[in-house]
Coordinates of C-alpha atoms (C1' of nucleotides) in Angstrom, one line a residue:
Chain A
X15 CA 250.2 89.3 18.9
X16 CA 253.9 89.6 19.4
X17 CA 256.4 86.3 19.0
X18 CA 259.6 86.8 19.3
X19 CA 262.7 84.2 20.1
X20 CA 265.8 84.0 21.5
X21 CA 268.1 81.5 19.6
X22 CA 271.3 80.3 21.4
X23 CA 273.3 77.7 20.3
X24 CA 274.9 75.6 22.5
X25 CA 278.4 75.9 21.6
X26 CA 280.1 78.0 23.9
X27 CA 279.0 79.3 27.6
X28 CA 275.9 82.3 27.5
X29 CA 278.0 84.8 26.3
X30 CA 277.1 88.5 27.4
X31 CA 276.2 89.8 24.3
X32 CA 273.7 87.1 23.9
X33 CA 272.2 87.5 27.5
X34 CA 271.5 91.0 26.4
X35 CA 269.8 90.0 22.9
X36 CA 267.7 87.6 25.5
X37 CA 266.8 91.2 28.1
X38 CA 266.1 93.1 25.0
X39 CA 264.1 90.5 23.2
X40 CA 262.2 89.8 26.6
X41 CA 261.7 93.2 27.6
X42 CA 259.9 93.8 24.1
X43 CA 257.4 91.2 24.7
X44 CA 256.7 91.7 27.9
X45 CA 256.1 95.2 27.4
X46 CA 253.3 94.1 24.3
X47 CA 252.2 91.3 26.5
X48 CA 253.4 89.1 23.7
X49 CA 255.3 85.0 23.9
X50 CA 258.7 84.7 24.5
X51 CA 260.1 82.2 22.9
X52 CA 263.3 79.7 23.9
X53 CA 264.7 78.3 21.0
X54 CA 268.1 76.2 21.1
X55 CA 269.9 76.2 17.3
X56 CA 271.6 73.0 17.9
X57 CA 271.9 72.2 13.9
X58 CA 275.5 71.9 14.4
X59 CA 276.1 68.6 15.6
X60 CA 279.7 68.9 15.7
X61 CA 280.2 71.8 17.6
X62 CA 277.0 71.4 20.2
X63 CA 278.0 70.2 23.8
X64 CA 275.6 69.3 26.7
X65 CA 278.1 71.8 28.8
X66 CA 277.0 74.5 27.0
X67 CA 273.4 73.8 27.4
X68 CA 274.0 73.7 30.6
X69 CA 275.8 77.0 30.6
X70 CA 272.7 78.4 28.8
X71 CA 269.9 77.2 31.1
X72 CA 272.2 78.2 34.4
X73 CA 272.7 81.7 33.2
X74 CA 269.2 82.1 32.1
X75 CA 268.1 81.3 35.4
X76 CA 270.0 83.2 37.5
X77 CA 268.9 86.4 35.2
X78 CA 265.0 84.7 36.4
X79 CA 263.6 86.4 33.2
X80 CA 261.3 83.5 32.3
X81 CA 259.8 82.6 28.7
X82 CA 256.4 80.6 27.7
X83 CA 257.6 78.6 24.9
X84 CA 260.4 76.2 24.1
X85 CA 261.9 74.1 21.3
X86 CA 265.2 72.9 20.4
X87 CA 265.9 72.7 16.4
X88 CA 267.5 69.1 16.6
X89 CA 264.1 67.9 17.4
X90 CA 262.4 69.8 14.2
X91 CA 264.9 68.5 11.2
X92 CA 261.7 67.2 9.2
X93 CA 260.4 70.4 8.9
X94 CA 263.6 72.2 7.9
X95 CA 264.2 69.1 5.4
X96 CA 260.6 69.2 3.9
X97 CA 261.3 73.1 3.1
X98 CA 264.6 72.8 1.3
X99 CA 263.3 69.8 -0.5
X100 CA 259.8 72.1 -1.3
X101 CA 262.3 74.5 -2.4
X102 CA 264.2 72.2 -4.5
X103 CA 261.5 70.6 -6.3
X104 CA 260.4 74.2 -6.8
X105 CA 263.4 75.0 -8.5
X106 CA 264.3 77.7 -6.2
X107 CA 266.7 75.6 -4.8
X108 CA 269.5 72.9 -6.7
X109 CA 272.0 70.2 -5.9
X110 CA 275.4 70.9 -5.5
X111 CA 277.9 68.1 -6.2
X112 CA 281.2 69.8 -5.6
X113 CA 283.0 68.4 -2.3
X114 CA 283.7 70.1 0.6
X115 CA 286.3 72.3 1.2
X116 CA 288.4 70.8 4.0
X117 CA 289.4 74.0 5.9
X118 CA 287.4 76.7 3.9
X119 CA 290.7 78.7 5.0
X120 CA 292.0 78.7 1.3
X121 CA 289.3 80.8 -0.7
X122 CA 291.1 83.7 -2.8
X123 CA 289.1 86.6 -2.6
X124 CA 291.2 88.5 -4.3
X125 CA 289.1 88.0 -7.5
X126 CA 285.5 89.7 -5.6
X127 CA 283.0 87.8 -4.2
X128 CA 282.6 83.9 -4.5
X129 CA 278.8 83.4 -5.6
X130 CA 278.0 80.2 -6.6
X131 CA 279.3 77.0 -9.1
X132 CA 278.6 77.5 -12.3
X133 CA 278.1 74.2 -13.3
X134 CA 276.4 73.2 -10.1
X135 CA 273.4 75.6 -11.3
X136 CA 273.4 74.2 -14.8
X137 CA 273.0 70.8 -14.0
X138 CA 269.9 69.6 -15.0
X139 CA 266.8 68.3 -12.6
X140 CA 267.4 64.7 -14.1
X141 CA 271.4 64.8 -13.8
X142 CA 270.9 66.1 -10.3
X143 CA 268.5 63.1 -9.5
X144 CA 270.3 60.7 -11.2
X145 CA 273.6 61.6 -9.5
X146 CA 272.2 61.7 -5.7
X147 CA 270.1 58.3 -6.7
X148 CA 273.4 57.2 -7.1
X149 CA 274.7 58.2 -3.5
X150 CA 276.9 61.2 -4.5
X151 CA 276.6 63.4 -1.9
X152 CA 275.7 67.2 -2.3
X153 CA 274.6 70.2 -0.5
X154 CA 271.4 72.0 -1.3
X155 CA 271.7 75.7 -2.0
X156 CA 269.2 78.2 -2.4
X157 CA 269.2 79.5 -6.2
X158 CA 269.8 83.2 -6.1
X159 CA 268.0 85.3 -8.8
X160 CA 270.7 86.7 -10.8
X161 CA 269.0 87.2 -14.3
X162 CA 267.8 89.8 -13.8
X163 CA 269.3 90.7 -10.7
X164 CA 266.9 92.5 -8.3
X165 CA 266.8 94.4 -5.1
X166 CA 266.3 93.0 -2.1
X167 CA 265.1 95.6 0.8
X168 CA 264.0 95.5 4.2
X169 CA 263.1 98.1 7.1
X170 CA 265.3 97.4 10.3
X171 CA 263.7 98.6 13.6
X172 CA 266.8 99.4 14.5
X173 CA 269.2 100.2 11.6
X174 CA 266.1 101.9 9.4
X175 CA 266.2 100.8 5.5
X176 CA 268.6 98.3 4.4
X177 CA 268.8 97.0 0.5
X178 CA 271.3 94.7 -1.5
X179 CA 271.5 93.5 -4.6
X180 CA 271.1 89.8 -5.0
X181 CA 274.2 90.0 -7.1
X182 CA 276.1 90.7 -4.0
X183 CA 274.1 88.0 -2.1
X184 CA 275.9 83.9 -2.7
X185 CA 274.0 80.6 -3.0
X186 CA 274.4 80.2 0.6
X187 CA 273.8 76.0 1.4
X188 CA 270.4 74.9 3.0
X189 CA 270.8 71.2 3.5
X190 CA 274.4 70.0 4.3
X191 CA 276.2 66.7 2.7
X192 CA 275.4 65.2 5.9
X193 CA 271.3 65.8 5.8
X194 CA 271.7 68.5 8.5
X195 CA 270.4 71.9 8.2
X196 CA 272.7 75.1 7.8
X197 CA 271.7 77.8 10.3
X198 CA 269.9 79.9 7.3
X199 CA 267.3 77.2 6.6
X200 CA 266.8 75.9 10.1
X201 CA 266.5 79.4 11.3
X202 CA 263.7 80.6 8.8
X203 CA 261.6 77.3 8.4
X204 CA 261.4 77.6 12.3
X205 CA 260.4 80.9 12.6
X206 CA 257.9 80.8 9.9
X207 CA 256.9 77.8 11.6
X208 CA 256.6 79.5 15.3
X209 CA 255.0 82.0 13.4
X210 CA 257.8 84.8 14.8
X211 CA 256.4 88.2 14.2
X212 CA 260.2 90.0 15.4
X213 CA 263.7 89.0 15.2
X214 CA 265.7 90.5 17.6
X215 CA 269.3 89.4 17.5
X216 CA 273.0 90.6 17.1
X217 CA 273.9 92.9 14.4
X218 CA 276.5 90.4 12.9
X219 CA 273.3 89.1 11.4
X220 CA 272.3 92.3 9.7
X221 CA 273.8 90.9 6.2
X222 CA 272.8 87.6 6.9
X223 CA 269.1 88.8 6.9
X224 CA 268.9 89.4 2.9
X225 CA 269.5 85.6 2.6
X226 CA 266.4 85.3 5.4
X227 CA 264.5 87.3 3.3
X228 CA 265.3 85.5 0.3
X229 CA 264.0 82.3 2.1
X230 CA 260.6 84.0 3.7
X231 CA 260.0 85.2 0.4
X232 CA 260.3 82.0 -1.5
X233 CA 259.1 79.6 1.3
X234 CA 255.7 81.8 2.5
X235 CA 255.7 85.0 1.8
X236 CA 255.5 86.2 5.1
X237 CA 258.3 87.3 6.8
X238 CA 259.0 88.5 10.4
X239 CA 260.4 92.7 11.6
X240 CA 263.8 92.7 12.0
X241 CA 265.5 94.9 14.6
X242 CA 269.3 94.0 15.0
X243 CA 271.2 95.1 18.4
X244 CA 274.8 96.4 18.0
X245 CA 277.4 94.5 19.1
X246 CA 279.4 94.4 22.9
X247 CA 282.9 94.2 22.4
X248 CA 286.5 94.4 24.3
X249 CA 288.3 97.4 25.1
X250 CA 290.6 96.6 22.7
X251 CA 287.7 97.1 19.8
X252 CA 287.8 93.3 19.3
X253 CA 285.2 90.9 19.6
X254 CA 284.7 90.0 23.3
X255 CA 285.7 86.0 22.9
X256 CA 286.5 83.5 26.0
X257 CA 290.1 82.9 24.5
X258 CA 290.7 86.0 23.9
X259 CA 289.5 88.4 27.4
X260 CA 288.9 85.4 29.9
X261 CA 285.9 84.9 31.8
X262 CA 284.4 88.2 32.1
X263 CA 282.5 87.3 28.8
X264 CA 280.5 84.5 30.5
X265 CA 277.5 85.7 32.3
X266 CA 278.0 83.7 35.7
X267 CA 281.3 85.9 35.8
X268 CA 279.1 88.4 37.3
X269 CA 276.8 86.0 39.6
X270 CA 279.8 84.1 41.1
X271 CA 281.2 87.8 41.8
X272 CA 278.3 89.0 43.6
X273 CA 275.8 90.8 41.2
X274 CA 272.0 91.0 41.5
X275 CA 270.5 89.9 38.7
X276 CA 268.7 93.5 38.3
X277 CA 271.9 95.1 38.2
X278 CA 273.3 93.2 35.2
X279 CA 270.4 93.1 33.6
X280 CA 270.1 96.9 34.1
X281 CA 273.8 97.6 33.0
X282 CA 273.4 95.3 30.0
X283 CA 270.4 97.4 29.0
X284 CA 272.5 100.5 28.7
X285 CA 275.1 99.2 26.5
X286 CA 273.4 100.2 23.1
X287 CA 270.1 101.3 24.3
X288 CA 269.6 104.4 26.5
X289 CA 265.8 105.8 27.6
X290 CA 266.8 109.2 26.6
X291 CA 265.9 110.7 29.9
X292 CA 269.2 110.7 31.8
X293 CA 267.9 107.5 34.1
X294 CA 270.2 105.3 35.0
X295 CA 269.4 102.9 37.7
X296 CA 265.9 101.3 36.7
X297 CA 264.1 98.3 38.2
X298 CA 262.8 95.2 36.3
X299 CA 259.3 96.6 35.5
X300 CA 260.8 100.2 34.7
X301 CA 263.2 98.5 32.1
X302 CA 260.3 96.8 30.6
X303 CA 257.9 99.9 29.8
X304 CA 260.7 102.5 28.5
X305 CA 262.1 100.2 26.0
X306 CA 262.0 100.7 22.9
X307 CA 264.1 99.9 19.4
X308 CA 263.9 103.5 19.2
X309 CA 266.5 104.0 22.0
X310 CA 268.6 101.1 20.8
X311 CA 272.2 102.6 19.4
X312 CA 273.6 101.6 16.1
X313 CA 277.3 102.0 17.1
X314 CA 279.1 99.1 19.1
X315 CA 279.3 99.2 22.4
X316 CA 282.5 98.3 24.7
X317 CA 282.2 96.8 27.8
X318 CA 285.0 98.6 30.2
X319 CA 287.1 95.8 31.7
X320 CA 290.7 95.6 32.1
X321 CA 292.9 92.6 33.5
X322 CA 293.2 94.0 36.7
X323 CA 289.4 94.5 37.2
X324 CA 287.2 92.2 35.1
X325 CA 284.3 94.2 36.1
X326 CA 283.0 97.1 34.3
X327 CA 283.0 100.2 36.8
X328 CA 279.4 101.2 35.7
X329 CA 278.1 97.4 36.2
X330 CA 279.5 98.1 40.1
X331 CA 278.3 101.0 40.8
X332 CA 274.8 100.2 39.5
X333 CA 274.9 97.0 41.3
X334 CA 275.6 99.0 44.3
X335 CA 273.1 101.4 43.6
X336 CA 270.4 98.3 43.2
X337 CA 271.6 97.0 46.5
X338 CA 271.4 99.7 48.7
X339 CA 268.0 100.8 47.6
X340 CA 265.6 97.9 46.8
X341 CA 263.3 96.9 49.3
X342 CA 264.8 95.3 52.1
X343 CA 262.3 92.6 52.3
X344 CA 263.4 91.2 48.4
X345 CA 267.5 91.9 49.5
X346 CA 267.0 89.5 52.4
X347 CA 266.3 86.5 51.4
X348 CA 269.0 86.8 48.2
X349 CA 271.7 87.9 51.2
X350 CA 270.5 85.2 53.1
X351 CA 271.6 82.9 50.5
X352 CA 274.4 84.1 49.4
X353 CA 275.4 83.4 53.2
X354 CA 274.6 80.3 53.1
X355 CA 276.7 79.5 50.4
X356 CA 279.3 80.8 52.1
X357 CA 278.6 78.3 54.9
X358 CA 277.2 81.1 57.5
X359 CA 273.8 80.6 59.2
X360 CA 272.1 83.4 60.4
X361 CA 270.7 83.5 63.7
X362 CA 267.7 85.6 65.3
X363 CA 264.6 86.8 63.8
X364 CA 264.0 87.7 60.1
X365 CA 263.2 91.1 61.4
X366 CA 267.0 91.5 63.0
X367 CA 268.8 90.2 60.1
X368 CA 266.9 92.7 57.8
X369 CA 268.0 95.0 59.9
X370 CA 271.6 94.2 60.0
X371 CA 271.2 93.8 56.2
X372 CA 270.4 97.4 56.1
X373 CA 272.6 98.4 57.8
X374 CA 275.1 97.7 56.1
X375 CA 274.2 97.1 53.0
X376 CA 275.0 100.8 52.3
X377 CA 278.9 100.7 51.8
X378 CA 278.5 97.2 49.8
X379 CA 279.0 97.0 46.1
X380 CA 278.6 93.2 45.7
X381 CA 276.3 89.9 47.5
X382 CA 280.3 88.9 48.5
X383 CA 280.5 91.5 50.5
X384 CA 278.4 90.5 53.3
X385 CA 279.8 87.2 53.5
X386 CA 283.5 88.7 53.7
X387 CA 283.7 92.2 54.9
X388 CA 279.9 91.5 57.1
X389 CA 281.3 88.4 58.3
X390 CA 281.3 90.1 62.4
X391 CA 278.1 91.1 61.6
X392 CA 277.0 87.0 61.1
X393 CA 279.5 85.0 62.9
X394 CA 281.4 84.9 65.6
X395 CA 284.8 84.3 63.9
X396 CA 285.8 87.0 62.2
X397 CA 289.5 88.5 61.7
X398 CA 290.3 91.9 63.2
X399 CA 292.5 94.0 61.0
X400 CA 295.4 95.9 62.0
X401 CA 294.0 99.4 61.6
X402 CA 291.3 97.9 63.9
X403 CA 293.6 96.3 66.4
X404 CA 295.6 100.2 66.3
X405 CA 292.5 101.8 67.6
X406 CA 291.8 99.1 70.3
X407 CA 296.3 99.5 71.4
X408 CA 295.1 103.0 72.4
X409 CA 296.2 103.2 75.7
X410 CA 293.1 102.9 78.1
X411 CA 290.9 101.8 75.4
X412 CA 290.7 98.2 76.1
X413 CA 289.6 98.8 80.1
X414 CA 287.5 101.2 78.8
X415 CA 285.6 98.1 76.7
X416 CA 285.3 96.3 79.7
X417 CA 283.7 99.3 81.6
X418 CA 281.4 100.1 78.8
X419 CA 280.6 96.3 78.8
X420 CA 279.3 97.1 82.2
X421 CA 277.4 99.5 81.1
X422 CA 276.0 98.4 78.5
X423 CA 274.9 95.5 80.3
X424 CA 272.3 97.7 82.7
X425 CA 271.5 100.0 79.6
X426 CA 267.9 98.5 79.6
X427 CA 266.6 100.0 76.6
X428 CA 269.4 99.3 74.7
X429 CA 268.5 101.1 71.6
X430 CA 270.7 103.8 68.9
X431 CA 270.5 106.8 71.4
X432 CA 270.8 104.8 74.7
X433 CA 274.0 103.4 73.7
X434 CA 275.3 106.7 72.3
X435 CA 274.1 108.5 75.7
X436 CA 276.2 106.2 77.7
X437 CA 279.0 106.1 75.6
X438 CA 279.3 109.8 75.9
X439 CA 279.0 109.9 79.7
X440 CA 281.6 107.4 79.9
X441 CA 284.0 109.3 77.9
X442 CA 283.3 112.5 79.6
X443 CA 284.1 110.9 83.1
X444 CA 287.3 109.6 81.8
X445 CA 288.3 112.7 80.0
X446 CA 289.0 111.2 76.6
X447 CA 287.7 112.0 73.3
X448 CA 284.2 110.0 72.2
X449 CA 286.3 109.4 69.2
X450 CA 288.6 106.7 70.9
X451 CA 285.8 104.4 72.9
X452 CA 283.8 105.1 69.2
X453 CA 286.4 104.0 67.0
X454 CA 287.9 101.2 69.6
X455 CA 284.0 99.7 70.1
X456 CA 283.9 99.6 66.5
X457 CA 287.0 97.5 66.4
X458 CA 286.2 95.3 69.3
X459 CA 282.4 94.8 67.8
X460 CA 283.3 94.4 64.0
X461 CA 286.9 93.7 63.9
X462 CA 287.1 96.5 61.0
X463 CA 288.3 100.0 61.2
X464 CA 286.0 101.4 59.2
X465 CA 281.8 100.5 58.8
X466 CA 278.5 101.6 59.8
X467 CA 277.7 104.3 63.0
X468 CA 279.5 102.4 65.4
X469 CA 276.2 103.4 67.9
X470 CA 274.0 101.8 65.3
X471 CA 276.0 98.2 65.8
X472 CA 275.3 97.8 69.5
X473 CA 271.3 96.9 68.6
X474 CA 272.6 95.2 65.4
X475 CA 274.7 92.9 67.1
X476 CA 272.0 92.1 70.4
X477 CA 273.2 92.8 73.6
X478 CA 274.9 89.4 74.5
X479 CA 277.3 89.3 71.8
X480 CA 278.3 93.2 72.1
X481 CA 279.1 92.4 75.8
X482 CA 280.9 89.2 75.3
X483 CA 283.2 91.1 72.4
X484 CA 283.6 94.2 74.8
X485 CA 285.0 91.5 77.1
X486 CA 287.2 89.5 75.2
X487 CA 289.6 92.0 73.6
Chain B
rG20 C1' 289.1 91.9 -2.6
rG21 C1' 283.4 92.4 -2.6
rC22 C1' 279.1 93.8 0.1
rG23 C1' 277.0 95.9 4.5
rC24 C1' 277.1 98.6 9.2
rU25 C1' 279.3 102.3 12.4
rA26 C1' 282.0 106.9 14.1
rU27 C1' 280.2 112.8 20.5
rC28 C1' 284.5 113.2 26.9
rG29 C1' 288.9 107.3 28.9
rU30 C1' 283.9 104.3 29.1
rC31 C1' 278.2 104.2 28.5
rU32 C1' 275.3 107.9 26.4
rA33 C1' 271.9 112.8 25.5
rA34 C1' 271.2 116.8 22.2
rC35 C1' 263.0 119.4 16.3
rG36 C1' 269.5 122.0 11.7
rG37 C1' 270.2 127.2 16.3
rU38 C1' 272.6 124.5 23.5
rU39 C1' 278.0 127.9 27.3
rA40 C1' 277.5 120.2 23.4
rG41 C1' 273.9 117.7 28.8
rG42 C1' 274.0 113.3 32.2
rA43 C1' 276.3 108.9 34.3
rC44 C1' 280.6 105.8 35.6
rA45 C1' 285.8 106.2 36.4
rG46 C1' 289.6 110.5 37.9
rA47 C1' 290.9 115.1 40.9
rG48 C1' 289.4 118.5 44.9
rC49 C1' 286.1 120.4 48.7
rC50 C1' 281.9 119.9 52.2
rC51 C1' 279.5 116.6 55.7
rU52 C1' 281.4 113.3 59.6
rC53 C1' 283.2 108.9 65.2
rU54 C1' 285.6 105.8 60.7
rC55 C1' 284.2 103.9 55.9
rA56 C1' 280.5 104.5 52.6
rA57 C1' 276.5 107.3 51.0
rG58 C1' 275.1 112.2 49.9
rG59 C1' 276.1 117.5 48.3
rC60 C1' 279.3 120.8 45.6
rU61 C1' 283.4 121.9 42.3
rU62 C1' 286.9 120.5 38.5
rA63 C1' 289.2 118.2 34.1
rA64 C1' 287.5 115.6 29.7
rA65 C1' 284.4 114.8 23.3
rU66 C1' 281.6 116.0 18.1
rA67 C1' 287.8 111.2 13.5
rG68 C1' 289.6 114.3 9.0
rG69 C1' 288.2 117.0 4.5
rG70 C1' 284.6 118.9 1.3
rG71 C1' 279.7 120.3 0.3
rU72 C1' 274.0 121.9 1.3
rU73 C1' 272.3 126.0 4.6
rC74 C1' 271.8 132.4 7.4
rG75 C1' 273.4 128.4 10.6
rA76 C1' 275.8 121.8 10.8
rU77 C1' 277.2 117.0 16.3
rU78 C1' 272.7 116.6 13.3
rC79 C1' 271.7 116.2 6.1
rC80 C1' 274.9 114.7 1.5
rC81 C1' 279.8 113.1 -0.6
rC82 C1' 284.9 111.6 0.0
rU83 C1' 288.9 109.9 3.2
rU84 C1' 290.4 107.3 7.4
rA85 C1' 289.4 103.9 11.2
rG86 C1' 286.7 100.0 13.5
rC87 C1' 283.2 96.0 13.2
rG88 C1' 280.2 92.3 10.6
rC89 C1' 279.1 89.0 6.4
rU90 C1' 281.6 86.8 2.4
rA91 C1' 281.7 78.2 5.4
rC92 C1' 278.3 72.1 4.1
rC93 C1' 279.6 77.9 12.0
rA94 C1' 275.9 80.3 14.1

RNA sequence: GGCGCUAUCGUCUAACGGUUAGGACAGAGCCCUCUCAAGGCUUAAAUAGGGGUUCGAUUCCCCUUAGCGCUACCA
């Protein structure tokens, strides 16, 4: 039975890169029908924020990918404490006296490698008791073996065989000064604890894992299948960081701008993964049976914004893509709400909007767009634009409105082909071009220039409302 | 500095050691057309550099270069 976890800590927004470790970790389970795990690594007492939590839990839920377990590691310290103390008393693990460095800024590593203190490590077990009995404070680390050295070696689903040296591997801290855990011990206690069978996470913790293993192996024996996911960074080759490239890091970047979830989840899916087969566009349950860790990359990934469009072209056109061609009846209710949010009701029948909806829905990229450029097709306020206002100056072409109003108003069947028919007549008997009382109706119906089959808006709109716009212009 | 990872069009990527190095986005052009999209077609665009191994390297090995990560009592 697969376990895996996703492990955010709450100290920043839910960064892209970390929404996708959360689709790939959640699309491995599902696919094995195994539990998803929720974990918050809020060790970090300093740094944690309930903002950020926040952050976390609203972009999860937009991306509605759901998970069966939860914990939070803030509410689990006696476990992590009774394993570093096991370890201590075990001598795998020993005191360390020395006092923090205050900016950890000023380590020369010009000499190689800092590894450990010498003298921390030869302090005897009755020294070491004696001086925290005494209330010096100290930092557990985990003992490295370095006499002998040996080889430490793990298969990553991802990366393939990895080995190091635990000469080249520190006395990383497991319990800080202050009682807290680091990230190291926290991390490995609670997933030997939540009995974690796959760690799926960034790659930045690729080096990290020999200390992990180090831990599994000392603490239980067991130890989970690592698969590490390259890294999403800027453009620029950088790390993608709030500071740094604004906004377009944080996940609701892409709700508030209109995105379907599917569409971000399916664009975040091909940055470092690919099915091998040339697909593209994918849905949900699609995603979830081609992946694999064999079709994960190794090589970092960049996602393709720039300061004048925050939005990677691909993530557009995919959302695009998802919009014009899932099933009308799921679209509806997610345009309907993104209307509402944008203070528009919808009148008539759910079978009329869906139809408008689909209409439409064709030349949108984003949820936005219907509450902006669809506005006509909602409310009865709407701007007209200039290029539409031009076709509607024509000269005839607003007494031609009113006399198609007319007819339009004894057109009993009112449908696509009716409307056309009499449009054409009307033109023929006035000797202008179809074009002109096409282009003007479109104007006068839509206030836009440009848009769907301007036949195909007369049943769209209902008959009342295309006469009462014919009228008005 | 040490250790680790990575390197194919601008971007995301595909390619049992044998291909005219493929697809997609973005770009250019054409077609379709009542407009705008969509769609169809065409076009431009890549194996970081150098050595090996091999009949034959994008692919395997080594070096160089570049980028990234870790090297904290952050995660």
């Amino acid at each position: 039975m697969i376990r895996a976890r996703f492990a955010p800590s709450p100290t920043g927004y839910l960064h892209i890169g970390s929404a996708r470790t959360f689709i790939f970790n959640w699309l491995f389970v599902r696919k094995h029908e195994g539990t998803m795990i929720l974990r918050i690594d809020d060790t970090d007492v300093d740094r944690n924020t309930e903002a950020s939590l926040n952050s976390i839990y609203e972009g999860l839920n937009w991306l509605d990918l759901s998970w069966d377990e939860f914990y939070r590691q803030s509410e689990r310290l006696d476990l992590h404490r009774k394993l570093a103390y096991d370890l201590l008393s075990r001598g795998l693990a020993y005191r360390d006296f020395t006092p923090a460095t205050n900016e950890g800024e000023d380590r020369p590593h010009a000499e190689g490698p800092w590894l450990f203190h010498p003298e921390m490590r030869a302090i005897s077990t009755e020294e070491s008791d004696r001086r925290s009995a005494a209330g010096e404070p100290f930092v557990i680390r985990f003992k490295v073996e370095r006499d002998p050295v040996r080889e430490v070696a793990f298969t990553d689903l991802v990366y393939g065989p990895q080995s190091k040296q635990t000469a080249d591997v520190e006395d990383f801290a497991l319990l800080r000064s202050n009682g807290m855990p680091t990230y190291h011990l926290a991390s490995c206690a609670d997933d030997i604890d939540l009995k974690i069978t796959h760690v799926v996470r960034g790659q930045d913790h690729l080096s990290n894992t020999f200390k992990h293993i180090l831990l599994f192996q000392a603490a239980s024996g067991l130890q989970p299948k690592f698969a590490h996911l390259p890294l999403l960074i800027a453009p620029d080759g950088a790390k993608l960081s709030k500071r740094k490239h604004g906004p377009v890091v944080s996940v609701t970047t892409y709700r508030d701008n209109g995105f379907l979830p599917i569409a971000y989840i399916n664009f975040l899916c091909l940055l470092g993964w690919s099915p091998k087969n040339d697909r593209e566009q994918m849905s949900l349950t699609e995603l979830t049976s081609l992946f694999s860790f064999e079709g994960v990359n190794r090589s970092n990934a960049v996602v393709n914004f720039s300061e004048a469009d925050p939005i990677d072209p691909k993530a557009m056109w995919l959302n695009s893509q998802h919009l014009r061609t899932m099933p009308i009846a799921e679209l509806a209710p997610i345009v309907r709400r993104s209307l509402e949010d944008h203070h528009m009701s919808v009148p008539g029948t759910e079978a009329q909007f869906e139809h408008v909806v689909d209409l439409i829905r064709a030349r949108y990229s984003t949820l936005l767009d219907f509450a902006l450029k669809g506005r006509a097709y909602f409310a009865d306020d709407f701007h007209t634009d200039q290029v539409a206002k031009d076709k509607l100056d024509v000269p005839g072409a607003r007494e031609l409105m009113h006399v198609l109003a007319d007819r339009m108003e004894a057109n009993a069947e009112f449908s696509e082909a009716s409307v056309e028919a009499d449009l054409r007549k009307l033109a023929e008997e006035r000797g202008v071009k179809p074009g002109v009382l096409i282009n003007a109706s479109r104007a006068a119906l839509t206030g836009q220039s440009v848009g769907p089959s301007a036949f195909a808006i007369f049943p769209c709109l209902g008959r009342e409302r295309v006469l009462e716009r014919l009228r008005r212009v």
